[in-house]
Amino acid sequence: MSPPVLAIRDLSVAYRSRRGRLAALRHVDIEVAANRIVGIVGESGCGKSTLIAAVLGLLAPNAEVMSGTVGFEGRNLLAATPAELRAVRGPRIATIFQDPMTALNPVLSIATQMIDIQYRSDEGATAKRARAIAMLTRVGIPDAAQRIDDYAHRFSGGMRQRIVIGMALLMRPALLIADEPTTALDVTLEAQIVHLLREMRGEIAGSILFVSHNLGLIAELCDEVVVMYAGEVVERAPVRALFHAPQHPYTRLLLACDPARVAEGTFPLPTIPGGLPDLAALPQGCVFRARCPDARAECATPPPLRNIGAGHVARCVRAGDG
Ligand SMILES: Nc1ncnc2c1ncn2[C@@H]1O[C@H](COP(=O)(O)OP(=O)(O)OP(=O)(O)O)[C@@H](O)[C@H]1O
Ligand SMILES: [Mg+2]
């Protein structure tokens, strides 16, 4: 087994707030192996973006890393200097976010940006432009040779996200991190982008960490899935096992509430009753206890991460009971 491309170990992050410390991530372990796509899913506020910010060294000023390491290409990114992090972000870890405009410069043409991004290559401008046009064609921009001289505002949202993916892939990164990259798009475009990422994987992308609250996209794209709840990893499994034999009650409820899986015409759509616990005053024991239909007395002590086998773990006392 080759070492993982990304190894997040025991990561805990807290935010200082007027209400005290918000324990946004607690003892998170996530690995992304070479050529694997790992999905992270969980309700709004469960810590997905905090996790990605920690990996990229882009945590908010009021955030504090309480424990853990982020291993990438032989070093701990949490101990890297700002200059080292800048050398990693982009060339080695590329990112795509919800709003493609945050990654595109509105006052430079796409051509200029796509040529600039190849700054590490010794090729001349003509060769770089040709590579950029080939990449735009590859990600589905029609008439790329003409359109490359346009500015970002001349493209639709779906096209912009394709351009950002193309730019990310031009760098040949070891890891692509995507945080809700399709949330701003309609369902047809969303499906196209996911299809594109899937096509690209073997060719160029290597490993992908894909964050989404859309279970359908996760099922389609990912090899492994990590389910987060209130700052903890509650379940982690190969994609088939997660969807066919979920072990954590939270995962089961997420699947039951997935709009794509409930019977057509169901109204109102089912939701998980209750809300996330207060991160400034977490309950004792299992974090999901207050909302869990199967909660019992023993859930008042912190549940162990139970190993169900074949890369499947769940943080529930009853996991694996069948
Ligand atoms: N700078 C900050 N200061 C204080 N609290 C914060 C800060 N950033 C995030 N939080 C809190 O940390 C928790 C995790 O937030 P995060 O943005 O990581 O969640 P998320 O899973 O990405 O949610 P979403 O699906 O809405 O993007 C939330 O309770 C959020 O309110
Ligand atoms: Mg987020």
Short mmCIF file of C-alpha atoms and ligand atoms in Angstrom, two decimals, residues 15-17 22 24-25 42-51 60-63 98 179-180 211 213 276 279, ligand 1:
data_model
loop_
_atom_site.label_atom_id
_atom_site.label_comp_id
_atom_site.label_asym_id
_atom_site.label_seq_id
_atom_site.Cartn_x
_atom_site.Cartn_y
_atom_site.Cartn_z
CA TYR A 15 -13.45 28.98 17.26
CA ARG A 16 -13.15 31.68 19.91
CA SER A 17 -16.51 33.40 20.27
CA LEU A 22 -16.96 26.47 19.79
CA ALA A 24 -16.07 22.91 15.55
CA LEU A 25 -13.94 19.81 14.86
CA GLY A 42 -23.15 16.18 6.68
CA GLU A 43 -25.67 18.86 7.54
CA SER A 44 -24.86 22.54 7.35
CA GLY A 45 -22.65 23.49 10.29
CA CYS A 46 -21.11 20.05 10.84
CA GLY A 47 -17.60 21.38 10.12
CA LYS A 48 -16.95 20.53 6.45
CA SER A 49 -15.60 23.94 5.46
CA THR A 50 -13.62 24.26 8.68
CA LEU A 51 -11.93 20.97 7.85
CA ALA A 60 -10.38 32.19 10.18
CA PRO A 61 -8.32 34.36 12.53
CA ASN A 62 -10.46 33.32 15.52
CA ALA A 63 -9.87 29.62 14.88
CA GLN A 98 -19.10 26.92 -4.70
CA ASP A 179 -16.24 22.23 -1.45
CA GLU A 180 -19.84 22.17 -2.71
CA VAL A 211 -17.55 17.96 0.01
CA HIS A 213 -24.60 17.71 1.15
CA LEU A 276 -27.31 20.43 15.91
CA LEU A 279 -20.82 23.53 19.97
N1 LIG B 1 -15.08 32.16 11.99
C1 LIG B 1 -15.97 31.52 12.75
N2 LIG B 1 -16.21 31.92 14.02
C2 LIG B 1 -17.10 31.27 14.80
N3 LIG B 1 -17.77 30.17 14.42
C3 LIG B 1 -17.58 29.71 13.18
C4 LIG B 1 -16.68 30.36 12.27
N4 LIG B 1 -16.68 29.68 11.09
C5 LIG B 1 -17.56 28.66 11.28
N5 LIG B 1 -18.09 28.66 12.52
C6 LIG B 1 -19.02 27.69 13.12
O1 LIG B 1 -18.39 26.41 13.07
C7 LIG B 1 -19.32 25.40 12.75
C8 LIG B 1 -18.87 24.65 11.51
O2 LIG B 1 -18.95 25.52 10.38
P1 LIG B 1 -18.55 25.09 8.90
O3 LIG B 1 -18.63 26.30 8.05
O4 LIG B 1 -17.26 24.37 8.96
O5 LIG B 1 -19.72 24.08 8.54
P2 LIG B 1 -20.11 23.41 7.15
O6 LIG B 1 -20.30 21.97 7.45
O7 LIG B 1 -19.15 23.79 6.10
O8 LIG B 1 -21.54 24.05 6.83
P3 LIG B 1 -22.23 24.39 5.41
O9 LIG B 1 -22.80 23.09 4.90
O10 LIG B 1 -23.30 25.36 5.80
O11 LIG B 1 -21.18 24.97 4.52
C9 LIG B 1 -20.68 26.09 12.61
O12 LIG B 1 -21.33 26.01 13.85
C10 LIG B 1 -20.30 27.51 12.30
O13 LIG B 1 -21.28 28.41 12.73
#
